PDB file of C-alpha atoms in Angstrom:
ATOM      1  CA  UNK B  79       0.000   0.000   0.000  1.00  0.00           C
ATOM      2  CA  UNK B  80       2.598   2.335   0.878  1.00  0.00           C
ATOM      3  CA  UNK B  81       4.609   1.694  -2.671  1.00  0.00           C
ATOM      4  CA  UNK B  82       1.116   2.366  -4.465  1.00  0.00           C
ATOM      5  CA  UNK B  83       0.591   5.505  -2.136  1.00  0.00           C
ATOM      6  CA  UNK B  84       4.329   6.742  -3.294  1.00  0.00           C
ATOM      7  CA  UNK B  85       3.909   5.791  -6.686  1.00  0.00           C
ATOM      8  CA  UNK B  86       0.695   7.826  -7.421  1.00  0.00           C
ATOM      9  CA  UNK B  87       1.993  10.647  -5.594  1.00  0.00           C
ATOM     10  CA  UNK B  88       5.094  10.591  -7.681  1.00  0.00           C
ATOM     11  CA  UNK B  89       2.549  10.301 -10.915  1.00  0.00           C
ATOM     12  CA  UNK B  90       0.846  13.353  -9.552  1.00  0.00           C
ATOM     13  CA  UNK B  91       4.041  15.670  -9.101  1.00  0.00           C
ATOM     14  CA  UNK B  92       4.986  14.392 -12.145  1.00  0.00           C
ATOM     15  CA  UNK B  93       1.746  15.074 -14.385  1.00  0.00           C
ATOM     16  CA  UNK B  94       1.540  18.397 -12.455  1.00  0.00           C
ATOM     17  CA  UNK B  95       5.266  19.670 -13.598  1.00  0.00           C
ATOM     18  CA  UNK B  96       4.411  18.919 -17.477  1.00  0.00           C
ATOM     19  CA  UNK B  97       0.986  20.676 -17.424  1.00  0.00           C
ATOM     20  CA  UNK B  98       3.031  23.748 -16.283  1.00  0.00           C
ATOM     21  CA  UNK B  99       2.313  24.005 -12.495  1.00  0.00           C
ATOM     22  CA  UNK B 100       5.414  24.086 -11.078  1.00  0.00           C
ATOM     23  CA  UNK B 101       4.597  27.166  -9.675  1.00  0.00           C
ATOM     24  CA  UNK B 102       1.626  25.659  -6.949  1.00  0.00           C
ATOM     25  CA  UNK B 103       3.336  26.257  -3.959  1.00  0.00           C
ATOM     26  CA  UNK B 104       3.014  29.813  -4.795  1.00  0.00           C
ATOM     27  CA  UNK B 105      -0.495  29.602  -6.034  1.00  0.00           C
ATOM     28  CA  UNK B 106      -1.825  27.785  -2.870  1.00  0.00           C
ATOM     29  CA  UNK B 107       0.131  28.067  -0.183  1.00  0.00           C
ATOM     30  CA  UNK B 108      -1.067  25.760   2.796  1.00  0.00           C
ATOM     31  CA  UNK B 109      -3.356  24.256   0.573  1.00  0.00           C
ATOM     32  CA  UNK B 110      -0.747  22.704  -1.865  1.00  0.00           C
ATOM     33  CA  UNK B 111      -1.298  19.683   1.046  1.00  0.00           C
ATOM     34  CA  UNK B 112      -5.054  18.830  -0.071  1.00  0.00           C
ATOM     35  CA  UNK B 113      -3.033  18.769  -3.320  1.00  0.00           C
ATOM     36  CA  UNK B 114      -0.372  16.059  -2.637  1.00  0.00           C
ATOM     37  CA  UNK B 115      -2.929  14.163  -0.718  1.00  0.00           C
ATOM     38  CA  UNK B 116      -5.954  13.882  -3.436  1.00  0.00           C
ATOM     39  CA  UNK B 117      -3.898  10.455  -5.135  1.00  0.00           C
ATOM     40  CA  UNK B 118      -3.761   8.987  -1.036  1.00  0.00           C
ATOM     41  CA  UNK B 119      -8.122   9.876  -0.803  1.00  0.00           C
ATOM     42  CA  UNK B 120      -8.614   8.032  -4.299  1.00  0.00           C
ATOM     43  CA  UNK B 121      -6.684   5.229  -3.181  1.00  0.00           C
ATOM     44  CA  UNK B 122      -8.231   4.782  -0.232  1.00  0.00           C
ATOM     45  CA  UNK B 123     -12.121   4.371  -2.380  1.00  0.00           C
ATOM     46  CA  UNK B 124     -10.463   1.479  -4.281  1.00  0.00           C
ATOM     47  CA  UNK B 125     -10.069  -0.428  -0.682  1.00  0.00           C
ATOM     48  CA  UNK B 126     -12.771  -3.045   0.284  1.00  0.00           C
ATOM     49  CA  UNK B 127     -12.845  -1.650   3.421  1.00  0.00           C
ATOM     50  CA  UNK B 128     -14.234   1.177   2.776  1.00  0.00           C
ATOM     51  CA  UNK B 129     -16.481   0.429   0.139  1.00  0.00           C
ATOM     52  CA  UNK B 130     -19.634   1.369   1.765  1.00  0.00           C
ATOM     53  CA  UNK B 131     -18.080   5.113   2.195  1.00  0.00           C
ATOM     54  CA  UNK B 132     -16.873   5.597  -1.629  1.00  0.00           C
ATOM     55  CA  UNK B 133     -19.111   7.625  -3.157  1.00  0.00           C
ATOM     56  CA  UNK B 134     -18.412   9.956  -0.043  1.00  0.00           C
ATOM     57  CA  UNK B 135     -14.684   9.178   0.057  1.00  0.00           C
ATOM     58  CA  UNK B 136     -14.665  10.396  -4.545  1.00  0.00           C
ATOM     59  CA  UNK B 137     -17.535  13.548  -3.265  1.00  0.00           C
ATOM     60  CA  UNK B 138     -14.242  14.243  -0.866  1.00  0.00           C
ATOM     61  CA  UNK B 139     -11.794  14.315  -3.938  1.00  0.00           C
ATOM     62  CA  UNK B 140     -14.170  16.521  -5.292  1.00  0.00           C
ATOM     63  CA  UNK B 141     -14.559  19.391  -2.902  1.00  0.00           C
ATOM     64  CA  UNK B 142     -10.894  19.337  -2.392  1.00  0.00           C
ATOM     65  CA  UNK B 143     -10.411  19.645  -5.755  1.00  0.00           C
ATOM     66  CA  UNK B 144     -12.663  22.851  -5.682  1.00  0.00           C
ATOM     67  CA  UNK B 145     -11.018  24.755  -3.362  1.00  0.00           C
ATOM     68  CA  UNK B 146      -7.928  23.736  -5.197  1.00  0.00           C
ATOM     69  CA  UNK B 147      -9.278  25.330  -8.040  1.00  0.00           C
ATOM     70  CA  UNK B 148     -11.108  28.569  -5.846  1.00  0.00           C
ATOM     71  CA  UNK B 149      -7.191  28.767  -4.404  1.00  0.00           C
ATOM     72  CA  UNK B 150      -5.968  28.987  -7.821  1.00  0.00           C
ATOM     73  CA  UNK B 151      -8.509  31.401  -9.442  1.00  0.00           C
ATOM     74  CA  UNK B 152      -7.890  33.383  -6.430  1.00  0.00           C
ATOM     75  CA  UNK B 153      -4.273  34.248  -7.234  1.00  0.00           C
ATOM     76  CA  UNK B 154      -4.720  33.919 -10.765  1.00  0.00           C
ATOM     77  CA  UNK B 155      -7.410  36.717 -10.742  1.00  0.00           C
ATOM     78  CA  UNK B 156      -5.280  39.116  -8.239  1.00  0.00           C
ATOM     79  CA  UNK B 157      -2.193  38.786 -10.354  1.00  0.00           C
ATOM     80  CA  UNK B 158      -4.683  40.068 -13.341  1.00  0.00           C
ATOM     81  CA  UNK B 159      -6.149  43.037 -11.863  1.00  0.00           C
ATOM     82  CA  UNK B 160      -7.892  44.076 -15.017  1.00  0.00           C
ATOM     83  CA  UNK B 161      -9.176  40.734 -16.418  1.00  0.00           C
ATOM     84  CA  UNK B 162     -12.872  41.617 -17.446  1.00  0.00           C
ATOM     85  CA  UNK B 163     -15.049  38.362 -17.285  1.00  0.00           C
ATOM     86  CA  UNK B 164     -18.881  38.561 -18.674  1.00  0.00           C
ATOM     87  CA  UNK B 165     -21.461  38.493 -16.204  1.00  0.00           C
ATOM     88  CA  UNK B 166     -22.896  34.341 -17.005  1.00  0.00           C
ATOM     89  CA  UNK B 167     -18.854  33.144 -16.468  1.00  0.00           C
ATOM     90  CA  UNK B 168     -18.126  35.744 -13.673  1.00  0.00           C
ATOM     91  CA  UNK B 169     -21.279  33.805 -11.927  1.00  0.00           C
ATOM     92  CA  UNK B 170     -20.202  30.550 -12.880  1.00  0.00           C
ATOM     93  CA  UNK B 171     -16.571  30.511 -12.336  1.00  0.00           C
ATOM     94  CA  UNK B 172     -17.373  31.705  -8.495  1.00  0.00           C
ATOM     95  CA  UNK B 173     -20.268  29.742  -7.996  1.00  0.00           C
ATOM     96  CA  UNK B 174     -19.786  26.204  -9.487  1.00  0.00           C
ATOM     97  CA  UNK B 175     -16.214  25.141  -7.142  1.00  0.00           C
ATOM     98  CA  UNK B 176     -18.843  26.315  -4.165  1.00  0.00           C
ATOM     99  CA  UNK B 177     -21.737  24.251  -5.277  1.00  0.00           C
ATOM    100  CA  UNK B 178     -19.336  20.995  -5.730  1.00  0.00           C
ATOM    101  CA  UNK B 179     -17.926  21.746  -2.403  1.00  0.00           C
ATOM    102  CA  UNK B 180     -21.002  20.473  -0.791  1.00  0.00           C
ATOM    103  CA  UNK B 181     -21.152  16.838  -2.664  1.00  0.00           C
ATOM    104  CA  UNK B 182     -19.401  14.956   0.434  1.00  0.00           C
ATOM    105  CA  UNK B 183     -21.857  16.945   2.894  1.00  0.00           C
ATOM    106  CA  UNK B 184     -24.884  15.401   0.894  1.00  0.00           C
ATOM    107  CA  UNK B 185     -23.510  12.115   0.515  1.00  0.00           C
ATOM    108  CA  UNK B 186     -22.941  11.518   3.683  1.00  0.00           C
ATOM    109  CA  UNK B 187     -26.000  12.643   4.653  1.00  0.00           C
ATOM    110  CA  UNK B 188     -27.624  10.099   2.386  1.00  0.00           C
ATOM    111  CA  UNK B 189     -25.319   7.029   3.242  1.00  0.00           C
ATOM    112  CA  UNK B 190     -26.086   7.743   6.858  1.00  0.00           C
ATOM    113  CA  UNK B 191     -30.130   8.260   6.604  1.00  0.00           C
ATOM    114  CA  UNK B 192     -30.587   5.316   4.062  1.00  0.00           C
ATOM    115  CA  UNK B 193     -31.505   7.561   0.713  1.00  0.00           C
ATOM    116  CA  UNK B 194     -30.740   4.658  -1.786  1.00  0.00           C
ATOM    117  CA  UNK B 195     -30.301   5.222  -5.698  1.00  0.00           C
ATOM    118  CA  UNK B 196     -33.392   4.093  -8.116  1.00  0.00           C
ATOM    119  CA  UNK B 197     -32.260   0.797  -9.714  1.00  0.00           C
ATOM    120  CA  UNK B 198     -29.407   2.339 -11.130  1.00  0.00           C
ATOM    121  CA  UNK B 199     -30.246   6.070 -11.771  1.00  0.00           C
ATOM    122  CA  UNK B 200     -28.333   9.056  -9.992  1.00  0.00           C
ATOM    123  CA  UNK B 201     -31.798   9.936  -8.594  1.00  0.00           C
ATOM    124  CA  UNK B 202     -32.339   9.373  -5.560  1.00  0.00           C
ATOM    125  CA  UNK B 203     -35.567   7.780  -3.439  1.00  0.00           C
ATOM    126  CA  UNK B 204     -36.250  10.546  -0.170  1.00  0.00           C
ATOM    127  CA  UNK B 205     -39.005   8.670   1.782  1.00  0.00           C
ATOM    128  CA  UNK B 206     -41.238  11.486   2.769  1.00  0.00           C
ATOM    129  CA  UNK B 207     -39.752  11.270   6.491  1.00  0.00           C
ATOM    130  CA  UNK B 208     -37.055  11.594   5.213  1.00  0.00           C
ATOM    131  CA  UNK B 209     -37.890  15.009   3.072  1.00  0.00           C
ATOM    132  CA  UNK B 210     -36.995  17.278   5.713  1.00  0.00           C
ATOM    133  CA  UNK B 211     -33.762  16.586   6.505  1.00  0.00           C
ATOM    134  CA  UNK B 212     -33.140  16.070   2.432  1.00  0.00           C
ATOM    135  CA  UNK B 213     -34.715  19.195   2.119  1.00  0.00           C
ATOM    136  CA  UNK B 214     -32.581  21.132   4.629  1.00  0.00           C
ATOM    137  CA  UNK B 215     -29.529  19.605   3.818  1.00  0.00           C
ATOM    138  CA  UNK B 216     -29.458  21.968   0.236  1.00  0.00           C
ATOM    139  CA  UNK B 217     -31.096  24.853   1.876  1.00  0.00           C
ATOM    140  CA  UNK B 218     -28.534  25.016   4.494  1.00  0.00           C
ATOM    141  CA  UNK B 219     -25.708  25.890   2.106  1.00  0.00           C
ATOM    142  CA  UNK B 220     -28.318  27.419  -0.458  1.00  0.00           C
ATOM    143  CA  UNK B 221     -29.332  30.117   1.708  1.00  0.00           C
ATOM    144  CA  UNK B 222     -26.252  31.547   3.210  1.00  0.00           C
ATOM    145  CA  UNK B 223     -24.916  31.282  -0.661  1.00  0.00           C
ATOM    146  CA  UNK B 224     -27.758  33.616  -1.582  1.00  0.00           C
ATOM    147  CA  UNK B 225     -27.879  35.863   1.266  1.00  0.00           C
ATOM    148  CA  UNK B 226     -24.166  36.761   0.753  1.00  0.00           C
ATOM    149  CA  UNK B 227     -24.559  36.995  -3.347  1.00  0.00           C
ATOM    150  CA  UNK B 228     -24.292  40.549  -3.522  1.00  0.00           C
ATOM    151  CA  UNK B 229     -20.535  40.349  -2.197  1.00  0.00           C
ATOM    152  CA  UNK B 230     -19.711  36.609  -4.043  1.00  0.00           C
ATOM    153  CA  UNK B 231     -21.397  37.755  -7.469  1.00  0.00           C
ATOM    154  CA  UNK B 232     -19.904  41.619  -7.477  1.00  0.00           C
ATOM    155  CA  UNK B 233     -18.001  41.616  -4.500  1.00  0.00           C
ATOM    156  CA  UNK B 234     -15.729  44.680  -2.090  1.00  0.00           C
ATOM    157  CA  UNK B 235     -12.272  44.790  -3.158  1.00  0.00           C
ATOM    158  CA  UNK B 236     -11.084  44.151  -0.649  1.00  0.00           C
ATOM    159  CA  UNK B 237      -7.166  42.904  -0.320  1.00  0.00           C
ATOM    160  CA  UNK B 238      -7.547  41.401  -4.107  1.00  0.00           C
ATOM    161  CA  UNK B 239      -9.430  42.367  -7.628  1.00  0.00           C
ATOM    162  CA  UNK B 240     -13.328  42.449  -8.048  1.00  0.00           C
ATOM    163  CA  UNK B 241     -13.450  38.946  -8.761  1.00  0.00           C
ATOM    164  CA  UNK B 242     -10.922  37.351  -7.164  1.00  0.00           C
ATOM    165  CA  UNK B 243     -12.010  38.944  -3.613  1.00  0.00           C
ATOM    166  CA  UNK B 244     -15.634  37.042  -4.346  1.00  0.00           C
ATOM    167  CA  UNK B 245     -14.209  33.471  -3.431  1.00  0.00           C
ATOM    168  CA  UNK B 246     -13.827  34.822   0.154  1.00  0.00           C
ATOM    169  CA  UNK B 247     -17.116  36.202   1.125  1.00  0.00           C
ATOM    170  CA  UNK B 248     -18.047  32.689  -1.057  1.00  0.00           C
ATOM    171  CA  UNK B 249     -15.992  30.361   0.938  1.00  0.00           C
ATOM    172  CA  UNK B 250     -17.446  32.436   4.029  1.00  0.00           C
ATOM    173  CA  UNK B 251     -20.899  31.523   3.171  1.00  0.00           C
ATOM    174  CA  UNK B 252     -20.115  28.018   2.456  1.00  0.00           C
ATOM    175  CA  UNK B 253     -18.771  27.538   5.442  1.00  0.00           C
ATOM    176  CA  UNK B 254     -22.129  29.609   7.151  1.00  0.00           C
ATOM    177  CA  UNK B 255     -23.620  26.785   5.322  1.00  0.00           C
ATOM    178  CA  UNK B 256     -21.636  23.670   6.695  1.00  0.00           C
ATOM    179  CA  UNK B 257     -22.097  24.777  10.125  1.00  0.00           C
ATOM    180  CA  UNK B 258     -25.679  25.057   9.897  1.00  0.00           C
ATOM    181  CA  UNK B 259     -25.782  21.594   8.929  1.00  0.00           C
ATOM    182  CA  UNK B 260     -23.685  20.279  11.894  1.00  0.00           C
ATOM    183  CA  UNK B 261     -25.741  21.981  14.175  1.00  0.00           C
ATOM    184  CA  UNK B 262     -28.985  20.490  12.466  1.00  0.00           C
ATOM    185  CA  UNK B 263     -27.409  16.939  12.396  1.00  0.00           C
ATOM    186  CA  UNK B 264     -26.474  17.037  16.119  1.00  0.00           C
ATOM    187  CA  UNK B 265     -30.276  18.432  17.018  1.00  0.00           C
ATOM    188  CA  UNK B 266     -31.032  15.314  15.948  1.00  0.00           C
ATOM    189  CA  UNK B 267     -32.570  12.648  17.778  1.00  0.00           C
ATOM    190  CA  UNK B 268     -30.539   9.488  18.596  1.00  0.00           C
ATOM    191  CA  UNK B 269     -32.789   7.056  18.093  1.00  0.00           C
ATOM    192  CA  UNK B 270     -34.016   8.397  14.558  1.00  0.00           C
ATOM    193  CA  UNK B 271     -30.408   8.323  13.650  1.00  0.00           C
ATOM    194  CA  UNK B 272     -29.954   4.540  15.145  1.00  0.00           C
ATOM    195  CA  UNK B 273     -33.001   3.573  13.171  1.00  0.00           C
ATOM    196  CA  UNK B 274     -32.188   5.009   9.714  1.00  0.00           C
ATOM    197  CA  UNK B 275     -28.274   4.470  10.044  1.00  0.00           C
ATOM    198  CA  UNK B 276     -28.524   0.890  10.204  1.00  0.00           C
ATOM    199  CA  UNK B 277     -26.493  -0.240   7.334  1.00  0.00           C
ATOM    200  CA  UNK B 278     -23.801   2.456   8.188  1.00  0.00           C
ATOM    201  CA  UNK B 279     -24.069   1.102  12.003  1.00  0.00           C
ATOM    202  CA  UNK B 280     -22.177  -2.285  10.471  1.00  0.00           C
ATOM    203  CA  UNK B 281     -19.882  -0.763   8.340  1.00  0.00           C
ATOM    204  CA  UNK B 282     -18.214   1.516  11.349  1.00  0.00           C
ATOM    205  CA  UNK B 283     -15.443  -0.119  13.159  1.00  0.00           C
ATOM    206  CA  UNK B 284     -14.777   2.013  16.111  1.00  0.00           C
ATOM    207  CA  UNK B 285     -11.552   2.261  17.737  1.00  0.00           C
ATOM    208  CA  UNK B 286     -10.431   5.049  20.256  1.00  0.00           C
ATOM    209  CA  UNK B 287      -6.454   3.803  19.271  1.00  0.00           C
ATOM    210  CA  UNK B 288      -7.341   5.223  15.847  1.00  0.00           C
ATOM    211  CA  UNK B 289      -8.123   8.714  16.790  1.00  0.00           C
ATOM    212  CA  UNK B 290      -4.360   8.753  18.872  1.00  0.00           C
ATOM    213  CA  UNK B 291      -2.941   7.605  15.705  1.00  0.00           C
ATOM    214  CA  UNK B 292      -4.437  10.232  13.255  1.00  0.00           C
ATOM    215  CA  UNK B 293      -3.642  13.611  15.562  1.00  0.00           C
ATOM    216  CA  UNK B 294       0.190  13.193  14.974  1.00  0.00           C
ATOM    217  CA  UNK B 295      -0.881  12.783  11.579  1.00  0.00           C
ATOM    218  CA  UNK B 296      -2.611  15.731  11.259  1.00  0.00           C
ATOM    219  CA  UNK B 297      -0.087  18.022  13.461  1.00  0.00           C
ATOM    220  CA  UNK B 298       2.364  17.418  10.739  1.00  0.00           C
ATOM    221  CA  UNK B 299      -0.146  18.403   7.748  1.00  0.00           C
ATOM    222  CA  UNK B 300      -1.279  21.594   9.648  1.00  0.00           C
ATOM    223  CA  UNK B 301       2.686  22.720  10.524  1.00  0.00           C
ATOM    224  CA  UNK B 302       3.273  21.686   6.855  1.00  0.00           C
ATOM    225  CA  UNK B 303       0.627  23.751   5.867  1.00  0.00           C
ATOM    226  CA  UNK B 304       1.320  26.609   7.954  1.00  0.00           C
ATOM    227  CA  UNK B 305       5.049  26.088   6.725  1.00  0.00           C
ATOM    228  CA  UNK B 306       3.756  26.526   2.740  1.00  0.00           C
ATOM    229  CA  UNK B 307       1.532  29.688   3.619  1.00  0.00           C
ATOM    230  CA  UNK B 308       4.345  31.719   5.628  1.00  0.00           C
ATOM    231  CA  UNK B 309       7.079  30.895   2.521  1.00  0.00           C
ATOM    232  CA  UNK B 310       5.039  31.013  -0.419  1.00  0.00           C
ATOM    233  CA  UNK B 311       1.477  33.583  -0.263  1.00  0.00           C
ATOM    234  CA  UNK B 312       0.650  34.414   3.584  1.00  0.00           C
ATOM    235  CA  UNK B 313      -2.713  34.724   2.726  1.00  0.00           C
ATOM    236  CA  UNK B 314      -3.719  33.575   6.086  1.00  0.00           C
ATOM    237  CA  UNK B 315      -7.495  34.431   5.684  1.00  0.00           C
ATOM    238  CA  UNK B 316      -8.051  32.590   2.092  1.00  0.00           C
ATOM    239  CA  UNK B 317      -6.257  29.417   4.412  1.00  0.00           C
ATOM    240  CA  UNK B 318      -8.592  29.225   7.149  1.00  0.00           C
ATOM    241  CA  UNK B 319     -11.662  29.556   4.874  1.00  0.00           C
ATOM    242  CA  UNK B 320      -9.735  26.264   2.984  1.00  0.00           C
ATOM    243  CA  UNK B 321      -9.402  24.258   5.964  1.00  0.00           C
ATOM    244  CA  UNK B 322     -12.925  25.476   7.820  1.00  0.00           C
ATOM    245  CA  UNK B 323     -14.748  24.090   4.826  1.00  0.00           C
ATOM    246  CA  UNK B 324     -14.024  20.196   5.685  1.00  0.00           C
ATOM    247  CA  UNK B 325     -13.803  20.521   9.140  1.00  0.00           C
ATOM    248  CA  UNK B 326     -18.142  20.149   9.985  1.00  0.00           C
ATOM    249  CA  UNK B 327     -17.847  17.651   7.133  1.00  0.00           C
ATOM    250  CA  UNK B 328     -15.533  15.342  10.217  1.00  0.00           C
ATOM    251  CA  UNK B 329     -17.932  16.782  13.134  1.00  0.00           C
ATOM    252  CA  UNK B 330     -20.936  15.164  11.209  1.00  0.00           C
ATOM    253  CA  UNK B 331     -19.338  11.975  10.350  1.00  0.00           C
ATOM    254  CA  UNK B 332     -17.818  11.992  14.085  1.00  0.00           C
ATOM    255  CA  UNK B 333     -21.460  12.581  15.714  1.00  0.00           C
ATOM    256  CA  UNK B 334     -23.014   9.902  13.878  1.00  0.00           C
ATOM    257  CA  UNK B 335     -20.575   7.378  14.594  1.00  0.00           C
ATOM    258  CA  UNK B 336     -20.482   8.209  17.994  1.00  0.00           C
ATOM    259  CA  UNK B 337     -24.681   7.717  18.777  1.00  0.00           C
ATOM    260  CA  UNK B 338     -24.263   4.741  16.061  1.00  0.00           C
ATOM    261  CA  UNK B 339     -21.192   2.876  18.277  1.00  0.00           C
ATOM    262  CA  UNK B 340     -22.246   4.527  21.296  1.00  0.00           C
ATOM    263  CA  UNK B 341     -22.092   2.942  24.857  1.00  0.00           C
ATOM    264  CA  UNK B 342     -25.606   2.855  26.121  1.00  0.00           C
ATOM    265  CA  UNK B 343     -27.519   2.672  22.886  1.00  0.00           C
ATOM    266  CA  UNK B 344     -29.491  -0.110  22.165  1.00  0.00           C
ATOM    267  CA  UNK B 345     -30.465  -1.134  18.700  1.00  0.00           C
ATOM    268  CA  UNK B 346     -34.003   0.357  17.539  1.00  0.00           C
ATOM    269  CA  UNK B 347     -36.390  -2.795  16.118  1.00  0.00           C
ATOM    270  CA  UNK B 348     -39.315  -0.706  15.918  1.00  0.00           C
ATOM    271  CA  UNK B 349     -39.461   2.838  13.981  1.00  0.00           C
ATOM    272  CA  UNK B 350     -39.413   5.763  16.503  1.00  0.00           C
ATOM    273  CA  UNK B 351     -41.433   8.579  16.011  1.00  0.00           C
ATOM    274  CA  UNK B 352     -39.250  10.905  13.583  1.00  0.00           C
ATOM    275  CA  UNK B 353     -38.069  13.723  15.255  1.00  0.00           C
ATOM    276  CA  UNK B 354     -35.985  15.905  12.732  1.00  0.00           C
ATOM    277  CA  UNK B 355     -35.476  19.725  13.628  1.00  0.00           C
ATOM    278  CA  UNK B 356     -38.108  22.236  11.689  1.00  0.00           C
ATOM    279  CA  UNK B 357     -37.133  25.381  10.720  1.00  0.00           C
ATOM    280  CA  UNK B 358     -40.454  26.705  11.441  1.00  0.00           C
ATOM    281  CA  UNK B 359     -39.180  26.818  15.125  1.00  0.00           C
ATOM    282  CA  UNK B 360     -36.456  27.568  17.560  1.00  0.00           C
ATOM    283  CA  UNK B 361     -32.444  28.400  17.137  1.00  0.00           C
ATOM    284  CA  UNK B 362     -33.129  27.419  13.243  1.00  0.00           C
ATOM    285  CA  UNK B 363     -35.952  29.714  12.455  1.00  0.00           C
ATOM    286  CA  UNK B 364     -33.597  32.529  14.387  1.00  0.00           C
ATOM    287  CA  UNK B 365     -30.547  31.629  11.927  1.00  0.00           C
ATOM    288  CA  UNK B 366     -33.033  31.468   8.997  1.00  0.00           C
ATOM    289  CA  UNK B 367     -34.291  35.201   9.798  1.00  0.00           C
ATOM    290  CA  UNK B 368     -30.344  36.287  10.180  1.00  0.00           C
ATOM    291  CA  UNK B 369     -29.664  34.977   7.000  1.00  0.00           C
ATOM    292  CA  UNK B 370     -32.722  36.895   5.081  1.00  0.00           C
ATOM    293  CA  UNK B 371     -32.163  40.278   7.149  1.00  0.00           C
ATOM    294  CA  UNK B 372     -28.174  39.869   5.637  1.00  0.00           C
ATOM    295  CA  UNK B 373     -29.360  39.502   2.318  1.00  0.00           C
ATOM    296  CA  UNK B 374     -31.865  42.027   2.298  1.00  0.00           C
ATOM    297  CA  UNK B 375     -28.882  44.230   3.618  1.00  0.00           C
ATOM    298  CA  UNK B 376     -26.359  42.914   1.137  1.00  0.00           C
ATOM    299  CA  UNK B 377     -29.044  43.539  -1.783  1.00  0.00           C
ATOM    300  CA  UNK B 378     -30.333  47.140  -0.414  1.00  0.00           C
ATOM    301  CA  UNK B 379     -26.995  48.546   0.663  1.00  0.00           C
ATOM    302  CA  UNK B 380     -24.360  47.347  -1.525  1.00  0.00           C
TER     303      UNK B 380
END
């Protein structure tokens, strides 16, 4: 495994020098590590093991990719000050890296609440308990996308050019968005989660020695990151945004398998009585309102 690992890092490098990139490190900084670690996420699909988690593990490759690319328009646009981009591409150059950003966030949602393909379409069957959690799990990216607009779409200048500055107050909404989720997920009751989760409960093999193993793991990718940023583009705030974006994407993943391996919890048999968060009510309906009182700032006072 490790040869393989090496090997298709090696191709990567390599592939990345001929297509003229030898400049990354100075094009993304800190994030040049989601980078080198895309080919060791693919590889990790093609394992048995964690079959049941592909589609989320390839949705992963692909909102790391994005914020590759949002990194690299980023600096690409500020170099180019006075690149002039039509109003249909300046809308989908900012907004299309965002909207695959959230693929791992909805496929996990769907492995973990049993939202199974049809036969063999792409579409997917949302039992109609299941609606409002399917339902929220757009919105709640959707709406802080929308309510912010005004700055992604035409945004301040602010440290950058007109476009380039619009992947920040983007990757700010997105990440609005991702938090809103994690909060929804962990409102959540237990039991509901239990019940629906119950192919994902026997996939998960829990073990604390893991987690002790992973944080020197990721020390060395955040001081190699930090390393990259301070040498290369100290753009400290575009870095953060990166790295917030995947972090609830671990706090969901890390709630549900805690209630699903959970000391305590005893399997459900029978179907509880569904208790998913509405956002006709409490701190959800308060976050909704923030969200339409910024946009109607953002649209009135920009």
């Amino acid at each position: 495994m490790f040869l393989m690992t090496s090997l298709l890092i090696l191709a990567w490098i390599i592939v990345s020098i001929l297509l003229g990139m030898h400049n990354i490190e100075r094009e993304l900084g800190g994030v040049v590590v989601f980078f080198y670690s895309l080919p060791i996420i693919s590889f990790l699909a093609c394992k048995q093991k964690y079959a049941i988690f592909r589609l989320v593990i390839l949705s992963l490759v692909i909102c790391l990719s994005s914020i590759i690319i949002i990194n690299y328009l980023y600096m690409s646009l500020n170099y180019h000050r006075n690149v002039n981009i039509v109003t249909l591409l300046d809308v989908y150059i900012l907004i299309a890296p965002l909207a695959l950003m959230t693929l791992p966030y909805i496929t996990l949602i769907e492995l973990s609440f049993g939202m199974r393909p049809i036969k063999s379409s792409i579409i997917y069957e949302v039992p109609e308990q299941l609606r409002l959690l399917a339902g929220f799990s757009i919105a709640s990216f959707l709406i802080p996308i929308l309510a912010l607009s005004p700055l992604i779409i035409n945004p301040l200048n602010v440290s950058a050019s007109k476009y380039a500055s619009g992947f920040i107050f983007g990757l700010l909404a997105f990440n609005l968005g991702a938090i809103w989720l994690f909060t929804y997920i962990r409102d959540i009751n237990a039991d509901t989660m239990i019940y629906f989760s119950v192919r994902l409960k026997h996939a998960i093999f829990y073990n604390p020695n893991n987690v002790y193993k992973i944080i020197p793991v990721v020390i060395v990718l955040v001081i190699w990151s930090v390393t990259e940023e301070f040498f290369f583009r100290r753009n400290w705030i575009l870095l953060l945004e990166s790295f917030a974006s995947i972090v609830p994407l671990f706090l969901i993943f890390s709630r549900i398998t805690k209630i699903l391996v959970g000391s305590g919890i005893n399997p459900v048999s029978v179907q509880p009585e569904v208790g998913f968060p509405s956002l006709r009510n409490g701190k959800h309906f308060g976050i909704l309102i923030m969200f339409i009182m910024v946009g109607f700032v953002c649209w009135i006072f920009y």
